[in-house]
GROMACS .gro file of C-alpha atoms in nm:
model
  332
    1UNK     CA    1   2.312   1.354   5.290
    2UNK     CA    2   2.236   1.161   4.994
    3UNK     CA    3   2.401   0.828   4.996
    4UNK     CA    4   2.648   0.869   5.255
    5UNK     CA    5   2.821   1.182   5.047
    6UNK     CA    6   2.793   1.474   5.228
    7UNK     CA    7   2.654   1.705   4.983
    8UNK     CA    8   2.830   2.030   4.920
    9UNK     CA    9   2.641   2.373   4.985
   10UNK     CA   10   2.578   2.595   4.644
   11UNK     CA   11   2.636   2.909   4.713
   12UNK     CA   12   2.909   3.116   4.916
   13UNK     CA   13   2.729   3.345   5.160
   14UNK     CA   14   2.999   3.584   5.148
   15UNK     CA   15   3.095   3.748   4.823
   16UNK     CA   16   3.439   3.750   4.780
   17UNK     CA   17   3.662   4.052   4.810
   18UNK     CA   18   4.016   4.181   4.822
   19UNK     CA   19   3.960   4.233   5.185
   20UNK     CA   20   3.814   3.890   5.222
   21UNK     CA   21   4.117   3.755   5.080
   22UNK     CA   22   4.367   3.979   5.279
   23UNK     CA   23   4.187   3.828   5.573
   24UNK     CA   24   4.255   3.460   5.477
   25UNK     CA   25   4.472   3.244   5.742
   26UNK     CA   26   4.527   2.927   5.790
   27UNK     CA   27   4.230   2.784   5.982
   28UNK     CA   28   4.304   2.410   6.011
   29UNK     CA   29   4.684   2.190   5.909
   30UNK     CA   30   4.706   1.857   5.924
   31UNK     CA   31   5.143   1.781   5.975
   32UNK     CA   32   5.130   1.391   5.950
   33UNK     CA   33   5.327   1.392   5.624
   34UNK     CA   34   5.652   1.218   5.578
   35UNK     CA   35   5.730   1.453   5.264
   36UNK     CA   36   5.536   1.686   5.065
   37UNK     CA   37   5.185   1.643   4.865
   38UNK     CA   38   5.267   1.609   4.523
   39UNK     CA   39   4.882   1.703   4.409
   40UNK     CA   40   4.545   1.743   4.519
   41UNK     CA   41   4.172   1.766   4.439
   42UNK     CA   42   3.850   1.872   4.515
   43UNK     CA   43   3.556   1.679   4.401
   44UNK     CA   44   3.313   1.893   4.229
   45UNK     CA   45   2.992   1.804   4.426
   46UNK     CA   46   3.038   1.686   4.755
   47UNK     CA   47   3.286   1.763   5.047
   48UNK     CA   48   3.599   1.520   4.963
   49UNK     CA   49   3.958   1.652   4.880
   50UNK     CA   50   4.186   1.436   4.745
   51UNK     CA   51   4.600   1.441   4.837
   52UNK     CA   52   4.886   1.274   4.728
   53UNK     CA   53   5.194   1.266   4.893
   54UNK     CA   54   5.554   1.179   4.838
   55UNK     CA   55   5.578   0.951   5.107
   56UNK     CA   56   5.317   0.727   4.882
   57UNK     CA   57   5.024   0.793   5.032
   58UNK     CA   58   4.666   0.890   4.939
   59UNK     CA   59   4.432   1.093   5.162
   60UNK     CA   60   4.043   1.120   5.157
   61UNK     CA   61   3.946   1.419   5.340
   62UNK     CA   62   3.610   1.527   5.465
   63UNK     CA   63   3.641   1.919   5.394
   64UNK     CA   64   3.304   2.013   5.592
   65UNK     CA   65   3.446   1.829   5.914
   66UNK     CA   66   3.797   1.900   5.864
   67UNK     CA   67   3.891   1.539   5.931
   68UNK     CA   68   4.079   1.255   5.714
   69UNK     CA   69   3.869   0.976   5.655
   70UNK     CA   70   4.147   0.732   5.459
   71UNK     CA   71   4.518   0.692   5.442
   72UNK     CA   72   4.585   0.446   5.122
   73UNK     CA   73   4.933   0.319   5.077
   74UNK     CA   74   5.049   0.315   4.717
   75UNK     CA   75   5.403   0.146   4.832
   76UNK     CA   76   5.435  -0.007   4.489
   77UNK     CA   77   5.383   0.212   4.252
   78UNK     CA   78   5.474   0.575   4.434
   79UNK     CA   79   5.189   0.841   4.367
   80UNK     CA   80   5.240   1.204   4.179
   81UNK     CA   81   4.936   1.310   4.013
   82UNK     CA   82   4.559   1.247   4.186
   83UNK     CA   83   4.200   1.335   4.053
   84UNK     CA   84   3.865   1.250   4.156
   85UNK     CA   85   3.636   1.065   3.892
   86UNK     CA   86   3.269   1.238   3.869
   87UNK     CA   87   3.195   0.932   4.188
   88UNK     CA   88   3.374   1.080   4.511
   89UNK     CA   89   3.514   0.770   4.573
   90UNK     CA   90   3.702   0.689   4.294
   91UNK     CA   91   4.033   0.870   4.195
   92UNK     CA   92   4.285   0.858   3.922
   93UNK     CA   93   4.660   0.853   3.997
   94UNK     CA   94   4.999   0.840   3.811
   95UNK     CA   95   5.264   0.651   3.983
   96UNK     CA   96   5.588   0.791   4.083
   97UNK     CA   97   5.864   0.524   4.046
   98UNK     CA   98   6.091   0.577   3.766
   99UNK     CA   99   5.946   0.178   3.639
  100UNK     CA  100   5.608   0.220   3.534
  101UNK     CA  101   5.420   0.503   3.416
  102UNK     CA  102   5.092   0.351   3.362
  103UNK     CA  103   4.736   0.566   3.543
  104UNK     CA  104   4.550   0.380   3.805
  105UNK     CA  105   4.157   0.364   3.900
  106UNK     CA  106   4.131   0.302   4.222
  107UNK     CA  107   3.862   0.288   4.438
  108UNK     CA  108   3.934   0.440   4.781
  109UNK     CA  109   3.610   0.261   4.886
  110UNK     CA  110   3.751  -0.109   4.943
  111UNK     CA  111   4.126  -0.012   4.783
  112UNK     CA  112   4.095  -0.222   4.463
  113UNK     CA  113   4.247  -0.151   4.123
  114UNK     CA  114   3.953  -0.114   3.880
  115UNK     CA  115   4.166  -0.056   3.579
  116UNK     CA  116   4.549   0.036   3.476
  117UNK     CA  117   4.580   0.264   3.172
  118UNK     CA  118   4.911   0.194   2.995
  119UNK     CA  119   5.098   0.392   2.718
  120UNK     CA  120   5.295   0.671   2.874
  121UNK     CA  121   5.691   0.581   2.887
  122UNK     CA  122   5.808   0.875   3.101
  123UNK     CA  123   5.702   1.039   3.399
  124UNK     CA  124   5.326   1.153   3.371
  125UNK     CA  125   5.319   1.592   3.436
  126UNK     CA  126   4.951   1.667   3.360
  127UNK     CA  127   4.620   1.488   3.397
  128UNK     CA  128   4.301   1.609   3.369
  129UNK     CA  129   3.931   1.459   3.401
  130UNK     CA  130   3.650   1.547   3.184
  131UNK     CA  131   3.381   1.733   3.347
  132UNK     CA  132   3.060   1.560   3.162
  133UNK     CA  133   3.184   1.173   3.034
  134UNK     CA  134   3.417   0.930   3.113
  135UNK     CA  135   3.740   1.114   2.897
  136UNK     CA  136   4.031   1.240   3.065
  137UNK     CA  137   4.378   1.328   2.923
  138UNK     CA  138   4.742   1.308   3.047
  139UNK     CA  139   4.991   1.476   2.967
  140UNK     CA  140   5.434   1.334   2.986
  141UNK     CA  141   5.756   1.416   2.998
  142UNK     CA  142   5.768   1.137   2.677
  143UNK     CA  143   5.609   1.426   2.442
  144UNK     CA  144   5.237   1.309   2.443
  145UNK     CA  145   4.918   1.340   2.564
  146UNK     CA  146   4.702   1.066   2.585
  147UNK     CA  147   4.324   1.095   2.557
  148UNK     CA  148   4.134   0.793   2.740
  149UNK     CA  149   3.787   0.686   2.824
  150UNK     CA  150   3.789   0.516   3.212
  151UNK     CA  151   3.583   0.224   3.057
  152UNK     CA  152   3.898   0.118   2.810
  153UNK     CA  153   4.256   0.058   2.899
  154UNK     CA  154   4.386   0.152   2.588
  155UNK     CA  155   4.448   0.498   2.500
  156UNK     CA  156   4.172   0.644   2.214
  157UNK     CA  157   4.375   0.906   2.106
  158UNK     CA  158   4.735   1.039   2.083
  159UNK     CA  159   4.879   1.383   2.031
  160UNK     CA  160   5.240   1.506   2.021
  161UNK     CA  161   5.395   1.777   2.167
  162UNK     CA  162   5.723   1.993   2.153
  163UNK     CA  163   5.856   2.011   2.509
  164UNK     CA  164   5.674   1.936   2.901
  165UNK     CA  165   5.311   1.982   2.827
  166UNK     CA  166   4.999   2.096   3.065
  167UNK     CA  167   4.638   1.988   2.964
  168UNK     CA  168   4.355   2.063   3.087
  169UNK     CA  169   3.944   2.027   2.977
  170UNK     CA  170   3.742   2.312   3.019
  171UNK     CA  171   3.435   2.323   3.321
  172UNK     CA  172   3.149   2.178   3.048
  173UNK     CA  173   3.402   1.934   2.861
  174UNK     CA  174   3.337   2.052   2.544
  175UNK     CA  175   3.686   2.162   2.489
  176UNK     CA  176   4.029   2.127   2.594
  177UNK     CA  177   4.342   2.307   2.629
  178UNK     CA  178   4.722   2.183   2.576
  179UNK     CA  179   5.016   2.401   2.671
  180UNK     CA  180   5.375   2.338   2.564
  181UNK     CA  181   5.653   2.601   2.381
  182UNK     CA  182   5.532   2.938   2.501
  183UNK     CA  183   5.137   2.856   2.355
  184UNK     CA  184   4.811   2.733   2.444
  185UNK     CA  185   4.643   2.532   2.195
  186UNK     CA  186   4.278   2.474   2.191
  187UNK     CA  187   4.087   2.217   2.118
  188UNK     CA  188   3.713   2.055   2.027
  189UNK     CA  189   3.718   1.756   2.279
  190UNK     CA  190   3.501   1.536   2.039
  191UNK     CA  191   3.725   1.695   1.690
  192UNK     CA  192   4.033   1.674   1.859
  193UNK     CA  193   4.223   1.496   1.564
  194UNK     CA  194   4.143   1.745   1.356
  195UNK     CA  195   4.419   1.935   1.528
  196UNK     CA  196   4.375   2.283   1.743
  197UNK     CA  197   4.091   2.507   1.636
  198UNK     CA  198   4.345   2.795   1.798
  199UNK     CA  199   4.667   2.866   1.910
  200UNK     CA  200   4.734   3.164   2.161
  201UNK     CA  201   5.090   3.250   2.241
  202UNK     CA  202   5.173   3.407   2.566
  203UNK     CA  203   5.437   3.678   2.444
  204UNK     CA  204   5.726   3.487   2.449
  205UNK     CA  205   5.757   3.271   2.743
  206UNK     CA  206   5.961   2.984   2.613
  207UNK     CA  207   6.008   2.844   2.980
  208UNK     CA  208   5.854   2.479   3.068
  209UNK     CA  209   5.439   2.469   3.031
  210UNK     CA  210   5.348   2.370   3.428
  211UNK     CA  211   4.963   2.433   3.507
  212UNK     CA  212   4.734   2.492   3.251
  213UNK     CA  213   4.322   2.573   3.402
  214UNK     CA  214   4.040   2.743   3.262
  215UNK     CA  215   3.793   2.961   3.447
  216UNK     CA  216   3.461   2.784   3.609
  217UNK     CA  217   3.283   2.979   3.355
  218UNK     CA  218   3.538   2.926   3.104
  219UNK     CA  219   3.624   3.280   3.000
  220UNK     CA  220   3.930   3.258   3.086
  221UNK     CA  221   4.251   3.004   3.097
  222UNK     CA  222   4.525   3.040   3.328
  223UNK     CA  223   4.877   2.896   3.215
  224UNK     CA  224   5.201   2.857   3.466
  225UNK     CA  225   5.540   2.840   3.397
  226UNK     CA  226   5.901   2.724   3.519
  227UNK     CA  227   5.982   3.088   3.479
  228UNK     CA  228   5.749   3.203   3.769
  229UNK     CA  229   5.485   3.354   3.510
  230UNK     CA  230   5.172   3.287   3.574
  231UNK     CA  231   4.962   3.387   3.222
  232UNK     CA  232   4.587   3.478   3.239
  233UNK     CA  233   4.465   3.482   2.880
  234UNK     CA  234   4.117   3.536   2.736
  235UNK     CA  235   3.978   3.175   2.615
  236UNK     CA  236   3.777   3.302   2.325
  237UNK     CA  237   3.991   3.558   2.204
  238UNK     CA  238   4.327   3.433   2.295
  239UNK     CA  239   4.436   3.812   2.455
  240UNK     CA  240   4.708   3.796   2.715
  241UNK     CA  241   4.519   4.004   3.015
  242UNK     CA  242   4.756   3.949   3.292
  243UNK     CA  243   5.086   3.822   3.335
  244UNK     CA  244   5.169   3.849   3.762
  245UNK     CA  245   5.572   3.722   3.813
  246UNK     CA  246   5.690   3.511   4.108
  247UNK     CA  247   6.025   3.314   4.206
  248UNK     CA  248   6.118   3.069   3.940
  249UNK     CA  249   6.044   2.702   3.978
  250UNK     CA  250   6.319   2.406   3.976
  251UNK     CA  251   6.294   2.124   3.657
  252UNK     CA  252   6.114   1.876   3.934
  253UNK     CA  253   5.858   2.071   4.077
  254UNK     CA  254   5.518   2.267   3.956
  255UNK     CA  255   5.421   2.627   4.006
  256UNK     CA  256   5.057   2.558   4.079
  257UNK     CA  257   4.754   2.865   4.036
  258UNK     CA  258   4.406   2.863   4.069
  259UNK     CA  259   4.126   3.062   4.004
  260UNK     CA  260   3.829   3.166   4.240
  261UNK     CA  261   3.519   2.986   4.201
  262UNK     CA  262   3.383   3.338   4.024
  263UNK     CA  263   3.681   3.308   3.843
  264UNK     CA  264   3.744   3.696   3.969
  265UNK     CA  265   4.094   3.609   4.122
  266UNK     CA  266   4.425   3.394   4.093
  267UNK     CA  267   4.616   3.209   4.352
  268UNK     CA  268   4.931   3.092   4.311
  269UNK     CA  269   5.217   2.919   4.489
  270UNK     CA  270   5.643   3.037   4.392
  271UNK     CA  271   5.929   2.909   4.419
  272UNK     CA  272   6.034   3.011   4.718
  273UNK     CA  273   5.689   2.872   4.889
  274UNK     CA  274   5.507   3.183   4.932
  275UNK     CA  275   5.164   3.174   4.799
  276UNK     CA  276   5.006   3.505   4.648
  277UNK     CA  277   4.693   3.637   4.521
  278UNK     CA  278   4.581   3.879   4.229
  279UNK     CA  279   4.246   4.037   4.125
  280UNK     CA  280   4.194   3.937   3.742
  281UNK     CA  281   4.003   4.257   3.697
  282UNK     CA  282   4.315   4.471   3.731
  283UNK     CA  283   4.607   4.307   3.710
  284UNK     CA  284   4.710   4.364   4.082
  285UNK     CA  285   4.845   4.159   4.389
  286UNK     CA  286   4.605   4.186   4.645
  287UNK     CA  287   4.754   3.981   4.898
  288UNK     CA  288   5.088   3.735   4.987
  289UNK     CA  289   5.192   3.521   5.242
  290UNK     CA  290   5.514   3.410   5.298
  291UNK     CA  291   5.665   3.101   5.385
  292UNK     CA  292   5.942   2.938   5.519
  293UNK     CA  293   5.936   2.684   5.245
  294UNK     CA  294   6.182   2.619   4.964
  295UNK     CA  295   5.925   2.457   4.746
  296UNK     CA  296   5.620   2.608   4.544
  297UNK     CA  297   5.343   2.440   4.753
  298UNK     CA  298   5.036   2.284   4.540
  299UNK     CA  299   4.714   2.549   4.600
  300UNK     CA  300   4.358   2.494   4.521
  301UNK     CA  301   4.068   2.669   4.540
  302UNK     CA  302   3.764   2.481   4.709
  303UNK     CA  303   3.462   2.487   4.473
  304UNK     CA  304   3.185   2.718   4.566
  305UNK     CA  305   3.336   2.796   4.925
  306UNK     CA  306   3.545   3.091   5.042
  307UNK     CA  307   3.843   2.852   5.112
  308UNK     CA  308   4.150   2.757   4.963
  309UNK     CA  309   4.407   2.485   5.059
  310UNK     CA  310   4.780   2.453   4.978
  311UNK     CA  311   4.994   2.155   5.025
  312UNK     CA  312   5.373   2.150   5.096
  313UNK     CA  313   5.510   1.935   5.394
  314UNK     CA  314   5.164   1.950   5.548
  315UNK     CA  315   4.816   2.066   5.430
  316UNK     CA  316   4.650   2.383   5.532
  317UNK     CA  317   4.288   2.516   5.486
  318UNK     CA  318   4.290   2.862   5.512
  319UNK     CA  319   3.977   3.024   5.561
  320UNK     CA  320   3.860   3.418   5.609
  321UNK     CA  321   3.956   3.567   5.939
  322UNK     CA  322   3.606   3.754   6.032
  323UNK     CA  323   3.749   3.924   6.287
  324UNK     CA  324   3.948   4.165   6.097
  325UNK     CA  325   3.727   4.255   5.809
  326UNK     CA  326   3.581   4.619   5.947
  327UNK     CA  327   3.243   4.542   5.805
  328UNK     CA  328   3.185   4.224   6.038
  329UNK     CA  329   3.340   4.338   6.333
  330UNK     CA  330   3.071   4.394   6.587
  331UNK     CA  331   2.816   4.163   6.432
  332UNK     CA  332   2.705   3.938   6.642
   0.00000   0.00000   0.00000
């Protein structure tokens, strides 16, 4: 343990698989919401996730331990959106309030404000941190995304959009991706001004940009929809792969997907709650789990780990079941 931070282990023992996946259950839930988790996030290199919940809260988990370490109250402001900063202690967050739509550092060390980024005038839909420097972008329902540096409270750069737009920076930060009107535009996080270097449509999808979230090895970029689509596209080429379909999402709430730390498969929520999987290599479901939820649940994958979590009224981990996977039965 190097400063406190438990440190994350690097590699997955198990390879995963479809029956892996089929095998996944929910190992651990944690009910003590009043409402349902808005977002969540896994820090990249140690064991802390990250939740934010409707009835204004913010959770720090300790993943390895399956405990919650911190419960901070964000009574003021309301909380929607949450990341993790590279330190595993420090988060951003958009409020949820209808008053103010400024982003908040916050330590969840000692619960103090380190800096307020103002400039957004409508509710904040898409925020993303930059993997190697202090950058991250958000994207609003007021038809921009901002581009900030943590270290300055003003805004260093400004694009506009047609409709709702998703952004996201790829895994090395080099480049990032903004989603709005049925494309994905890409872009060279330190040209950005110079306007997208390419533009990949995703055959006519015209519905509301949700999640936009490249690969870990960035091959590929996964875009969601109000629709229900969830769009896997190459990231170089700009070829739609994979389009997989599920229930439709109402105007206030995000179809969430993720990919598989090898980036081999997609996990999505729907809008009727159930959460499904896909392989990317051919296009087909490989497992679903229903739900008796009426709301697509937020879903991530851990990094590195063969674990995923999902968030609706209460957060579950859900983990392989070894016992029914025919090639570990019997091992002792």
């Amino acid at each position: 343990m190097a400063g406190g931070q438990p440190e994350r282990e690097d590699k997955v023992s198990l390879e995963l698989t479809d029956e892996i996946l089929q095998s996944m259950e929910v190992g651990m839930t944690f009910r003590d919401y009043n409402g349902r988790i808005s977002s969540m996030d896994f820090h990249k290199s140690s064991n802390y996730l990250v939740t934010a919940g409707d009835d204004e809260s913010i959770r720090l988990y300790d993943v390895a331990n399956a405990t919650c370490l911190k419960t901070i109250n964000s009574k003021k402001y309301g909380v929607d959106l949450v990341s993790f900063t590279s330190h595993p202690l420090t988060v951003i967050y958009s409020s949820k309030n209808g008053w103010d739509e400024s982003l908040r550092l916050l330590s969840l060390h000692d619960n103090k404000y380190l800096r307020y980024f103002k400039g957004h005038h409508d509710r904040v839909v898409s925020l993303s941190l930059c993997p190697r420097k202090e950058y991250f972008i958000s994207g609003s329902l007021d038809r921009t995304v901002l581009l900030w540096d943590q270290r300055a409270d003003k805004c260093q750069g400004l694009l506009r959009v047609q409709g709702r737009p998703a952004a996201a920076y790829d895994d090395q930060g080099l480049v990032f991706a903004i989603a709005f009107g049925g494309c994905v535009r890409m872009f060279d996080a330190r040209k950005y001004e110079k306007g997208p270097f390419d533009i990949f449509s995703v055959g006519g999808d015209m519905s509301d940009a949700n999640v936009v979230k490249f690969s870990t090895d960035g091959r590929l970029v996964l875009l969601t929809t109000s629709d229900g689509h969830i769009h896997i596209l190459d990231s170089f080429r700009g070829t739609l792969l994979s389009t997989y379909n599920v229930k439709p999402v109402s105007s206030n709430s995000t179809l969430e997907a993720s990919f598989s730390p090898e980036g081999m498969y997609v996990i999505s929520g729907s809008g009727d709650g159930s959460v499904y999987a896909w392989s990317v290599r051919s296009g087909k479901e490989v497992a679903s789990w229903m739900s008796s939820q009426a709301e697509p649940p937020v879903i991530k994958w851990a990094p590195g780990s063969l674990m995923f979590v999902t968030g609706s009224s209460e957060l579950s981990f859900w983990i392989p079941d070894l016992s029914k996977l025919s090639a570990y039965v019997g091992r002792k």
